C-alpha cells in the first residue's frame, strides 16, 4: 500500500494539456531530471514500488487485415502486422533488435509452485467523479489494506475540509492539490490479494486534462475496471462523445491490448438500485464496447454502490439490488479475470515509468512493469536511448525487497554504474546484448477516432508510446485502407478524417525507444493526440532508417 511509502515518494507534476508541440518532449535529460523523478504521470513510490530508503527524495509496409470488421476500434485490433527522447546529438538511431540468440537461464523461468497467486495489474478508469478513488479506497479498507486507525484519520481530514464523502478517496488521492480539487491527477497504486491473484491496483485520473497520465496507467494494465456513474445526468455526461471520458478511456484500454473489463456501474444507491437504469446503461455502454471489439465473454457487469458498500466484496444486502441481481460481487469478478501469459524467457524489457535518484549518493532507481525477461541483483542492464550500462544493485517488487523479479512484476530497480541523469520516464531498460530500437522516423497503421479533427500532411501531434511522449510531425500520408480488407483504397490522400484507417509516416522531434508491433506489443502500440484529445491510435509497422 501507499500510506507509509508516501513520505519516501516522489510526487510528479501532471503532464501539460494539449498540443504545443514545442513542449511535448518528455526529455530534457541533464537539466530536468531532479529529485522529483520522471514525468510519466504515475506517483513514484505509489504507482510502482518505491526505491530503497536511500533512494527516497527522488520489411513490409503493407500490412493487411486478416478479418473483416465494421467497427472502428475493432479495425485496429484485428490487424495482422508484419514485421521524450534525447536532446543530444550523440544518441544513435538503432534498428530492430534480434532475439533469436537469447537463451534464458534457469533462474529466470517461473516456478509455478513458488507463489500460488498470479500477478494481475488492474487499471481503474472512467469519467471524472464516477467514484473510482472512492471505490478503490473502500475496497482496500474492506480487505484490510487500510487500517481502521488510518481510515479514521482520512475521515477526520476530509470533514475538516468539508468533504466528508471523500474520505475513502483520500486513501489514494493524498496530494494537497488532488484533495483540494477533489480529483485524481496522477496514477495511484495500491495492492491487495484475492483468492487467485496478487492485484496491483492502478487508480487512474478521469479528468480530460490528465488523459496522458491515464495512458501511463493503461499501458501497464492486464485488465481493467471501467467505472460508470449510474446517476441521472452523470452517466450521460461521461458517455458524451465530445466532453465525456468514458469512450476515450475504453478506446485507450483496447488500444493497449486490454481485453478483459469489469464494468462497475457505481452509485446505484442514487437511482434506488433501479434495474431499468442498470439495463439502460448496459445497453448503451455494451454496444459501444462491442464496437471497440471487446468480446461479450470478456465483459463482466457489476451494479454496486461504493459509498454504501453494496456488492463490493460480498453479495448485496440491500433487497432493492439483491431482488434482481444474483451475479458475482466485484471481488469475485476480479478473481475470475485470467492473468496473461508472461514473456519470462525473452530478453529483459522494461519501459520506465518513473526514475528516482538519491541526491546524496548520485544513484538512481528505475520503476516500471517488466514486460519481458527477469532480473536479480547483479543482472547487467542497459538504459536506452542513452546506451548507458550498469548492474542491478537491489530490487523491490510491489514495495517489498526481493531477490528475483519476472515479466509482469511491478518493480523498482536500484541501478549501479549508470549516470542518474541518464535515466528518465519514457526510457527503456533492456538486456545489453539486445538493445531496443531507437528511432525518429516511423511508419504507422492508424485508425482516426470518431470526432477527431482531420490529420493533414504537416500536422503537429503528440506521439505516445509506452511511457514516452514526443512531438511528432506527419511527413507522409501513405494510403487510406479499406476497413474490411486492409487493402489500400487511395494513395497519398490529402487528409485523414474520422473513422478512416490509413498508413502514414511521422517524424519525431527526438528519438524514442520503439519496436514494430510484431516485435513487441508493449513498444509497438501508439496513440496520437492533439489539443487535449486522442485523435488516432495504431501500431508501428516499420522503423525507417533515414540516410
Coordinates of C-alpha atoms in Angstrom, one line a residue:
X1 CA 0.0 0.0 0.0
X2 CA 0.9 3.6 -0.1
X3 CA 0.4 5.1 3.3
X4 CA 3.9 4.7 4.8
X5 CA 5.5 5.0 1.4
X6 CA 4.2 8.5 0.9
X7 CA 7.0 10.0 3.0
X8 CA 9.5 8.5 0.6
X9 CA 7.7 9.1 -2.6
X10 CA 8.4 11.5 -5.3
X11 CA 5.5 13.5 -6.5
X12 CA 5.2 14.2 -10.2
X13 CA 3.8 17.2 -11.9
X14 CA 0.9 16.4 -14.2
X15 CA 1.5 16.4 -17.9
X16 CA 0.5 19.5 -19.7
X17 CA -2.7 19.6 -21.5
X18 CA -3.0 19.7 -25.2
X19 CA -0.8 20.4 -28.0
X20 CA 2.0 22.9 -28.0
X21 CA 4.5 20.6 -29.7
X22 CA 7.4 22.6 -28.6
X23 CA 6.7 21.4 -25.0
X24 CA 5.7 17.9 -25.7
X25 CA 9.1 16.1 -25.5
X26 CA 9.5 14.0 -22.4
X27 CA 13.2 14.6 -22.4
X28 CA 15.4 17.5 -21.3
X29 CA 17.7 15.0 -19.6
X30 CA 20.6 16.7 -17.9
X31 CA 18.8 19.8 -16.7
X32 CA 15.3 18.5 -15.9
X33 CA 15.8 15.3 -14.0
X34 CA 15.8 16.4 -10.4
X35 CA 14.7 14.7 -7.3
X36 CA 11.1 14.9 -8.4
X37 CA 11.7 12.0 -10.7
X38 CA 10.2 11.5 -14.1
X39 CA 7.1 12.8 -15.9
X40 CA 5.4 9.6 -16.5
X41 CA 2.2 10.6 -14.7
X42 CA 2.5 7.9 -12.1
X43 CA 3.1 8.6 -8.4
X44 CA 6.6 7.4 -7.5
X45 CA 6.5 5.0 -4.6
X46 CA 2.8 4.5 -5.1
X47 CA 2.4 3.9 -8.7
X48 CA 5.0 1.3 -8.5
X49 CA 7.2 0.1 -5.7
X50 CA 9.3 2.8 -4.1
X51 CA 13.1 2.7 -4.2
X52 CA 15.1 1.7 -1.2
X53 CA 15.3 4.1 1.7
X54 CA 18.5 5.6 0.3
X55 CA 16.7 6.3 -2.9
X56 CA 13.9 8.4 -1.4
X57 CA 13.8 12.1 -2.5
X58 CA 13.8 11.2 -5.7
X59 CA 10.2 -5.4 -44.3
X60 CA 6.9 -4.7 -45.0
X61 CA 4.9 -1.5 -45.0
X62 CA 1.8 -3.0 -46.5
X63 CA 0.3 -4.9 -43.5
X64 CA -3.2 -6.2 -44.0
X65 CA -6.3 -7.0 -42.0
X66 CA -6.9 -10.7 -41.7
X67 CA -10.6 -10.5 -40.7
X68 CA -13.5 -8.3 -41.6
X69 CA -14.9 -5.8 -39.2
X70 CA -17.3 -2.9 -39.3
X71 CA -16.3 -1.5 -36.0
X72 CA -13.8 1.4 -35.5
X73 CA -11.5 0.3 -32.7
X74 CA -12.1 -3.2 -33.8
X75 CA -10.5 -2.5 -37.1
X76 CA -7.2 -1.7 -35.4
X77 CA -7.3 -4.7 -33.1
X78 CA -7.9 -7.1 -36.0
X79 CA -4.8 -6.1 -37.9
X80 CA -2.2 -8.7 -38.5
X81 CA 1.1 -6.9 -38.7
X82 CA 4.3 -7.9 -40.4
X83 CA 7.1 -7.1 -39.4
X84 CA 10.7 12.0 -24.7
X85 CA 13.7 11.3 -26.3
X86 CA 17.2 12.6 -26.0
X87 CA 18.0 16.3 -26.7
X88 CA 21.5 15.2 -27.6
X89 CA 23.3 14.6 -30.9
X90 CA 25.1 11.5 -29.5
X91 CA 22.0 9.4 -29.3
X92 CA 22.3 6.8 -32.0
X93 CA 19.3 5.6 -34.1
X94 CA 19.2 1.8 -33.7
X95 CA 17.3 -0.7 -35.9
X96 CA 15.2 -3.6 -34.7
X97 CA 16.8 -6.0 -32.3
X98 CA 17.0 -9.7 -32.8
X99 CA 16.0 -12.1 -30.0
X100 CA 16.9 -15.3 -31.9
X101 CA 20.1 -16.0 -29.9
X102 CA 18.7 -15.3 -26.5
X103 CA 18.7 -18.3 -24.2
X104 CA 17.2 -17.8 -20.7
X105 CA 19.0 -19.0 -17.7
X106 CA 17.2 -21.5 -15.4
X107 CA 16.7 -19.0 -12.6
X108 CA 14.7 -16.7 -14.9
X109 CA 12.0 -19.3 -15.6
X110 CA 8.9 -19.1 -13.5
X111 CA 8.5 -21.7 -10.7
X112 CA 4.7 -22.0 -10.5
X113 CA 4.8 -23.6 -7.1
X114 CA 6.8 -20.7 -5.6
X115 CA 3.7 -18.4 -5.5
X116 CA 0.2 -19.7 -5.6
X117 CA -1.1 -16.2 -6.5
X118 CA -0.7 -14.9 -10.1
X119 CA 0.2 -11.2 -10.6
X120 CA -2.7 -9.1 -12.1
X121 CA -2.2 -5.4 -13.0
X122 CA -5.7 -3.9 -12.8
X123 CA -6.4 -0.4 -14.0
X124 CA -9.4 1.5 -12.7
X125 CA -10.6 4.0 -15.3
X126 CA -13.7 6.1 -16.0
X127 CA -15.1 9.6 -16.3
X128 CA -14.2 12.2 -13.7
X129 CA -16.3 11.9 -10.5
X130 CA -17.6 8.4 -11.3
X131 CA -16.2 7.3 -7.9
X132 CA -13.1 5.5 -8.9
X133 CA -10.9 6.5 -6.0
X134 CA -13.8 6.1 -3.5
X135 CA -14.4 2.6 -4.9
X136 CA -10.7 1.8 -4.6
X137 CA -10.4 3.1 -1.1
X138 CA -13.5 1.3 0.1
X139 CA -12.3 -1.9 -1.4
X140 CA -8.9 -1.6 0.2
X141 CA -10.4 -0.9 3.6
X142 CA -12.8 -3.8 3.4
X143 CA -9.8 -6.1 2.5
X144 CA -7.8 -4.9 5.5
X145 CA -5.2 -2.9 3.4
X146 CA -6.3 0.3 5.2
X147 CA -6.5 0.1 9.0
X148 CA -9.4 1.5 11.0
X149 CA -7.0 4.0 12.5
X150 CA -5.9 5.2 9.1
X151 CA -9.5 5.4 7.9
X152 CA -10.4 7.5 10.9
X153 CA -7.6 9.8 10.1
X154 CA -8.9 10.2 6.5
X155 CA -12.4 10.8 7.7
X156 CA -11.3 13.5 10.1
X157 CA -9.2 15.3 7.5
X158 CA -12.0 15.1 4.9
X159 CA -14.5 16.5 7.3
X160 CA -12.2 19.4 8.3
X161 CA -12.3 20.5 4.6
X162 CA -16.0 20.0 4.3
X163 CA -15.6 16.9 2.1
X164 CA -16.6 14.1 4.4
X165 CA -17.8 11.9 1.5
X166 CA -14.2 12.0 0.0
X167 CA -12.7 10.0 2.9
X168 CA -12.2 6.8 1.1
X169 CA -10.9 8.6 -2.0
X170 CA -8.3 10.3 0.2
X171 CA -6.7 7.0 0.9
X172 CA -5.3 7.2 -2.7
X173 CA -5.6 11.0 -3.5
X174 CA -3.1 12.2 -1.0
X175 CA -1.6 15.3 -2.6
X176 CA -2.9 18.6 -1.4
X177 CA -3.9 19.7 -4.9
X178 CA -5.8 16.4 -5.5
X179 CA -7.7 16.8 -2.3
X180 CA -8.4 20.5 -2.9
X181 CA -9.8 19.9 -6.4
X182 CA -11.4 16.6 -5.5
X183 CA -10.0 14.8 -8.5
X184 CA -7.2 12.3 -9.2
X185 CA -4.4 13.8 -11.2
X186 CA -1.8 11.1 -11.3
X187 CA -2.0 7.3 -11.3
X188 CA -2.0 6.0 -7.7
X189 CA -1.1 2.4 -7.0
X190 CA -2.1 0.0 -4.2
X191 CA -2.0 -3.7 -3.6
X192 CA -4.4 -6.4 -2.4
X193 CA -4.9 -10.2 -2.7
X194 CA -7.9 -12.0 -4.0
X195 CA -8.2 -15.8 -3.9
X196 CA -6.3 -16.2 -7.1
X197 CA -4.4 -13.0 -7.7
X198 CA -2.0 -10.6 -6.2
X199 CA -3.6 -7.5 -7.6
X200 CA -1.7 -4.2 -8.4
X201 CA -4.4 -1.6 -8.4
X202 CA -3.8 1.3 -10.8
X203 CA -6.2 4.2 -9.9
X204 CA -6.2 6.4 -13.0
X205 CA -7.3 10.0 -13.4
X206 CA -10.7 10.6 -15.0
X207 CA -10.4 14.3 -15.9
X208 CA -9.8 15.1 -19.5
X209 CA -6.8 17.3 -18.6
X210 CA -4.9 14.2 -17.4
X211 CA -5.6 11.6 -20.1
X212 CA -1.8 11.4 -20.7
X213 CA -1.5 10.2 -17.1
X214 CA -4.3 7.8 -17.6
X215 CA -2.5 6.4 -20.6
X216 CA 0.6 5.9 -18.3
X217 CA -1.6 3.6 -16.2
X218 CA -3.3 1.8 -19.0
X219 CA 0.0 0.8 -20.6
X220 CA 0.7 -1.3 -17.6
X221 CA -2.7 -2.9 -17.3
X222 CA -3.5 -6.6 -17.8
X223 CA -7.2 -5.9 -17.2
X224 CA -9.4 -3.0 -16.1
X225 CA -12.4 -1.9 -14.1
X226 CA -14.4 0.7 -16.1
X227 CA -16.4 2.7 -13.5
X228 CA -19.7 4.2 -14.6
X229 CA -21.7 6.8 -12.6
X230 CA -25.3 5.5 -12.7
X231 CA -26.9 8.7 -11.5
X232 CA -29.2 10.6 -13.9
X233 CA -27.2 13.1 -15.9
X234 CA -23.8 12.0 -14.8
X235 CA -23.8 8.8 -16.9
X236 CA -24.9 10.8 -19.9
X237 CA -22.2 13.4 -19.4
X238 CA -19.5 10.8 -19.0
X239 CA -20.6 9.0 -22.1
X240 CA -20.9 12.1 -24.2
X241 CA -18.6 11.8 -27.2
X242 CA -17.1 15.3 -27.0
X243 CA -16.9 16.1 -23.3
X244 CA -17.1 12.8 -21.6
X245 CA -14.1 10.5 -21.0
X246 CA -15.8 7.1 -20.8
X247 CA -15.4 6.4 -24.5
X248 CA -11.8 7.6 -24.7
X249 CA -10.8 5.6 -21.7
X250 CA -12.3 2.4 -23.3
X251 CA -10.6 3.1 -26.6
X252 CA -7.2 3.6 -24.8
X253 CA -7.6 0.3 -22.9
X254 CA -8.4 -1.6 -26.1
X255 CA -5.6 0.2 -27.9
X256 CA -3.1 -1.1 -25.3
X257 CA -4.4 -4.6 -25.7
X258 CA -6.6 -4.9 -22.7
X259 CA -9.3 -7.4 -23.4
X260 CA -10.9 -8.2 -20.0
X261 CA -13.0 -5.4 -18.5
X262 CA -15.2 -5.3 -15.4
X263 CA -17.9 -2.6 -15.9
X264 CA -18.7 -1.4 -12.4
X265 CA -21.9 0.6 -12.5
X266 CA -21.4 2.7 -9.4
X267 CA -23.7 4.9 -7.3
X268 CA -26.6 2.6 -7.8
X269 CA -28.0 3.8 -4.5
X270 CA -28.7 7.3 -6.0
X271 CA -31.1 5.7 -8.5
X272 CA -32.7 3.4 -6.0
X273 CA -30.9 0.3 -7.3
X274 CA -33.1 0.5 -10.4
X275 CA -32.8 -2.5 -12.7
X276 CA -34.1 -0.4 -15.5
X277 CA -31.4 2.2 -15.1
X278 CA -28.7 -0.5 -15.0
X279 CA -30.1 -2.2 -18.1
X280 CA -30.2 1.1 -20.0
X281 CA -26.5 1.8 -19.1
X282 CA -25.5 -1.7 -20.0
X283 CA -27.3 -1.4 -23.4
X284 CA -25.5 1.9 -24.4
X285 CA -22.1 1.1 -23.0
X286 CA -22.2 -2.5 -24.1
X287 CA -23.0 -1.5 -27.7
X288 CA -20.0 0.9 -27.7
X289 CA -17.6 -1.6 -26.2
X290 CA -18.6 -4.1 -28.9
X291 CA -17.7 -1.5 -31.5
X292 CA -14.3 -1.4 -29.8
X293 CA -14.0 -5.1 -30.3
X294 CA -14.4 -6.1 -26.7
X295 CA -16.0 -9.6 -26.6
X296 CA -19.1 -10.1 -24.6
X297 CA -17.5 -13.1 -22.9
X298 CA -14.7 -10.8 -21.7
X299 CA -17.0 -8.2 -20.1
X300 CA -18.5 -8.5 -16.6
X301 CA -21.2 -6.1 -15.5
X302 CA -21.5 -5.3 -11.8
X303 CA -24.1 -3.0 -10.2
X304 CA -22.8 -1.6 -7.0
X305 CA -22.5 1.3 -4.5
X306 CA -19.1 2.0 -3.2
X307 CA -20.4 4.5 -0.7
X308 CA -23.0 2.1 0.8
X309 CA -20.7 -1.0 0.5
X310 CA -23.1 -2.9 -1.8
X311 CA -21.8 -5.7 -3.9
X312 CA -18.1 -5.0 -3.4
X313 CA -16.7 -8.0 -1.5
X314 CA -19.9 -9.8 -0.7
X315 CA -23.4 -10.3 -2.2
X316 CA -25.6 -7.1 -1.8
X317 CA -27.6 -6.9 1.4
X318 CA -30.0 -4.2 0.1
X319 CA -33.1 -6.0 -1.1
X320 CA -33.6 -3.4 -3.8
X321 CA -30.5 -4.8 -5.5
X322 CA -30.4 -8.4 -4.4
X323 CA -34.0 -8.9 -5.6
X324 CA -32.9 -8.8 -9.2
X325 CA -29.1 -9.2 -9.2
X326 CA -27.6 -12.6 -8.4
X327 CA -24.3 -12.3 -10.2
X328 CA -20.8 -12.0 -8.7
X329 CA -19.7 -9.2 -6.4
X330 CA -16.8 -7.0 -7.5
X331 CA -14.1 -9.0 -5.7
X332 CA -15.3 -12.3 -7.2
X333 CA -15.3 -10.7 -10.7
X334 CA -11.7 -9.7 -10.2
X335 CA -10.9 -13.2 -9.2
X336 CA -12.4 -14.5 -12.4
X337 CA -10.0 -12.4 -14.6
X338 CA -7.4 -14.5 -16.3
X339 CA -3.8 -13.5 -15.9
X340 CA -2.0 -13.2 -19.2
X341 CA 1.0 -15.3 -20.2
X342 CA 4.3 -13.7 -19.3
X343 CA 7.3 -13.5 -21.6
X344 CA 9.8 -14.6 -19.0
X345 CA 12.0 -16.4 -21.5
X346 CA 12.6 -13.3 -23.7
X347 CA 15.4 -10.7 -23.2
X348 CA 14.8 -8.1 -20.5
X349 CA 12.4 -5.3 -21.4
X350 CA 11.1 -2.7 -19.0
X351 CA 9.6 0.7 -20.1
X352 CA 10.5 3.1 -17.3
X353 CA 7.5 5.0 -15.8
X354 CA 9.5 6.8 -13.1
X355 CA 13.1 7.5 -12.1
X356 CA 14.0 8.3 -8.5
X357 CA 17.5 9.3 -7.7
X358 CA 19.4 9.7 -4.5
X359 CA 20.8 13.2 -4.2
X360 CA 23.4 12.1 -1.6
X361 CA 24.8 9.1 -3.4
X362 CA 24.1 10.0 -7.1
X363 CA 22.4 6.7 -7.7
X364 CA 19.1 6.1 -9.4
X365 CA 16.2 3.6 -9.2
X366 CA 14.1 2.8 -12.3
X367 CA 10.4 1.9 -11.7
X368 CA 8.2 0.1 -14.1
X369 CA 6.5 -3.1 -15.2
X370 CA 8.7 -5.8 -16.5
X371 CA 7.3 -6.6 -19.9
X372 CA 9.7 -9.4 -20.7
X373 CA 12.6 -11.3 -19.1
X374 CA 13.7 -11.4 -15.5
X375 CA 16.2 -9.6 -13.2
X376 CA 18.1 -10.2 -10.0
X377 CA 20.8 -8.4 -8.1
X378 CA 23.9 -8.4 -10.3
X379 CA 22.0 -8.6 -13.5
X380 CA 23.6 -6.5 -16.3
X381 CA 21.3 -3.9 -17.9
X382 CA 21.3 -1.2 -20.5
X383 CA 19.3 2.1 -20.4
X384 CA 18.1 3.2 -23.8
X385 CA 18.2 5.5 -25.6
X386 CA 21.4 6.7 -23.8
X387 CA 23.1 3.3 -24.1
X388 CA 24.5 3.5 -20.5
X389 CA 25.2 0.1 -19.0
X390 CA 25.3 -1.0 -15.4
X391 CA 24.0 -3.6 -13.0
X392 CA 21.1 -4.1 -10.7
X393 CA 22.2 -3.3 -7.1
X394 CA 18.9 -4.3 -5.4
X395 CA 15.3 -4.6 -6.3
X396 CA 11.8 -4.3 -4.9
X397 CA 8.6 -5.9 -6.1
X398 CA 5.4 -4.2 -5.0
X399 CA 7.3 -2.2 -2.4
X400 CA 8.9 -5.4 -0.9
X401 CA 12.5 -6.3 -1.2
X402 CA 13.0 -9.4 -3.3
X403 CA 15.8 -11.4 -5.0
X404 CA 14.1 -12.1 -8.4
X405 CA 11.6 -10.3 -10.5
X406 CA 10.0 -11.6 -13.7
X407 CA 7.8 -10.4 -16.5
X408 CA 4.6 -9.0 -15.2
X409 CA 6.0 -7.7 -11.9
X410 CA 6.0 -4.1 -10.9
X411 CA 9.5 -3.3 -9.7
X412 CA 11.9 -0.6 -8.5
X413 CA 15.4 -1.4 -9.6
X414 CA 18.3 0.3 -7.9
X415 CA 20.9 0.8 -10.6
X416 CA 24.7 0.8 -10.2
X417 CA 27.2 2.2 -12.6
X418 CA 24.7 4.3 -14.5
X419 CA 24.6 8.1 -14.5
X420 CA 21.5 9.2 -12.7
X421 CA 21.0 11.9 -15.2
X422 CA 20.7 9.4 -18.0
X423 CA 17.5 7.7 -16.6
X424 CA 14.1 9.2 -17.3
X425 CA 10.5 8.3 -17.6
X426 CA 10.0 7.1 -21.2
X427 CA 13.4 5.4 -21.3
X428 CA 13.6 1.6 -21.6
X429 CA 15.7 -0.8 -19.5
X430 CA 16.9 -3.8 -21.6
X431 CA 19.4 -6.6 -21.9
X432 CA 22.8 -5.2 -23.0
X433 CA 23.0 -7.8 -25.8
X434 CA 19.6 -7.0 -27.0
X435 CA 19.2 -3.2 -27.1
X436 CA 15.8 -1.9 -28.2
X437 CA 15.4 0.1 -31.3
X438 CA 15.7 3.9 -31.1
X439 CA 14.1 5.9 -33.9
X440 CA 12.7 9.2 -35.1
X441 CA 11.0 8.2 -38.3
X442 CA 8.2 5.6 -38.2
X443 CA 5.5 4.2 -40.4
X444 CA 2.2 3.7 -38.6
X445 CA -1.0 2.0 -39.3
X446 CA -3.7 4.1 -37.6
X447 CA -7.4 4.5 -37.0
X448 CA -8.6 8.0 -36.8
X449 CA -11.1 8.2 -34.0
X450 CA -14.7 9.4 -34.1
X451 CA -14.9 13.2 -33.6
X452 CA -11.2 13.8 -34.3
X453 CA -10.0 16.8 -36.3
X454 CA -8.6 15.9 -39.8
X455 CA -5.0 14.8 -40.0
X456 CA -3.1 16.6 -42.7
X457 CA 0.4 16.4 -44.2
X458 CA 2.4 18.5 -41.7
X459 CA 0.0 18.1 -38.8
X460 CA 1.7 18.6 -35.4
X461 CA 0.7 15.9 -33.0
X462 CA 1.6 14.3 -29.6
X463 CA 3.1 10.9 -30.1
X464 CA 2.6 8.5 -27.2
X465 CA 4.3 5.1 -26.9
X466 CA 4.6 3.2 -23.5
X467 CA 5.6 5.9 -21.1
X468 CA 7.2 8.2 -23.6
X469 CA 5.7 11.2 -25.4
X470 CA 7.2 13.2 -28.1
X471 CA 6.4 16.0 -30.6
X472 CA 5.6 14.5 -34.0
X473 CA 5.0 15.8 -37.5
X474 CA 3.1 13.9 -40.1
X475 CA 5.5 13.7 -43.0
X476 CA 3.7 11.4 -45.4
X477 CA 0.1 10.2 -45.8
X478 CA 0.9 6.8 -47.5
X479 CA -2.6 5.5 -48.2
X480 CA -6.1 5.1 -47.0
X481 CA -7.1 1.5 -46.2
X482 CA -10.2 -0.4 -46.7
X483 CA -11.5 -1.3 -43.2
X484 CA -12.6 -4.7 -44.3
X485 CA -9.7 -5.9 -46.4
X486 CA -6.8 -3.8 -45.3
X487 CA -6.0 -3.1 -48.9
X488 CA -5.0 0.5 -50.0
X489 CA -8.0 2.3 -51.4
X490 CA -6.4 5.6 -52.1
X491 CA -2.7 6.5 -52.2
X492 CA -1.4 9.8 -50.9
X493 CA -4.7 11.2 -49.6
X494 CA -4.9 14.9 -48.9
X495 CA -6.2 14.3 -45.4
X496 CA -7.5 11.7 -43.0
X497 CA -10.8 12.2 -41.3
X498 CA -12.8 10.5 -38.5
X499 CA -13.4 6.7 -38.8
X500 CA -10.8 6.3 -41.6
X501 CA -7.9 3.8 -41.4
X502 CA -4.6 4.6 -43.0
X503 CA -0.9 4.2 -43.3
X504 CA 1.2 7.3 -42.5
X505 CA 4.7 8.3 -41.6
X506 CA 5.7 10.5 -38.7
X507 CA 8.9 12.3 -37.8
X508 CA 9.6 12.7 -34.1
X509 CA 11.4 15.7 -32.7
X510 CA 13.7 13.5 -30.6
X511 CA 14.4 9.8 -30.7
X512 CA 12.3 7.3 -28.7
X513 CA 12.6 3.7 -27.8
X514 CA 10.2 1.8 -30.0
X515 CA 9.7 -1.5 -31.8
X516 CA 7.4 -2.8 -34.6
X517 CA 4.2 -4.2 -33.2
X518 CA 5.2 -7.6 -34.5
X519 CA 8.4 -7.5 -32.5
X520 CA 7.0 -6.0 -29.2
X521 CA 3.4 -5.1 -28.5
X522 CA 4.4 -3.1 -25.5
X523 CA 6.7 -0.9 -27.6
X524 CA 4.7 -1.0 -30.8
X525 CA 1.3 0.4 -29.7
X526 CA 0.9 4.1 -30.2
X527 CA -1.5 7.0 -29.7
X528 CA -1.7 10.3 -31.4
X529 CA -3.2 13.3 -29.6
X530 CA -3.9 16.9 -30.4
X531 CA -5.4 19.8 -28.4
X532 CA -6.1 17.6 -25.4
X533 CA -7.8 14.8 -27.4
X534 CA -6.8 11.4 -28.7
X535 CA -7.2 11.7 -32.4
X536 CA -5.8 8.3 -33.6
X537 CA -4.4 5.1 -32.3
X538 CA -2.4 2.5 -34.1
X539 CA 0.7 0.3 -34.4
X540 CA 4.2 0.7 -35.6
X541 CA 4.6 -1.2 -38.8
X542 CA 8.1 -0.1 -39.9
X543 CA 11.1 1.7 -38.4
X544 CA 12.5 3.9 -41.1
X545 CA 16.3 4.3 -41.2
X546 CA 16.9 7.7 -42.7
X547 CA 20.1 8.0 -44.7

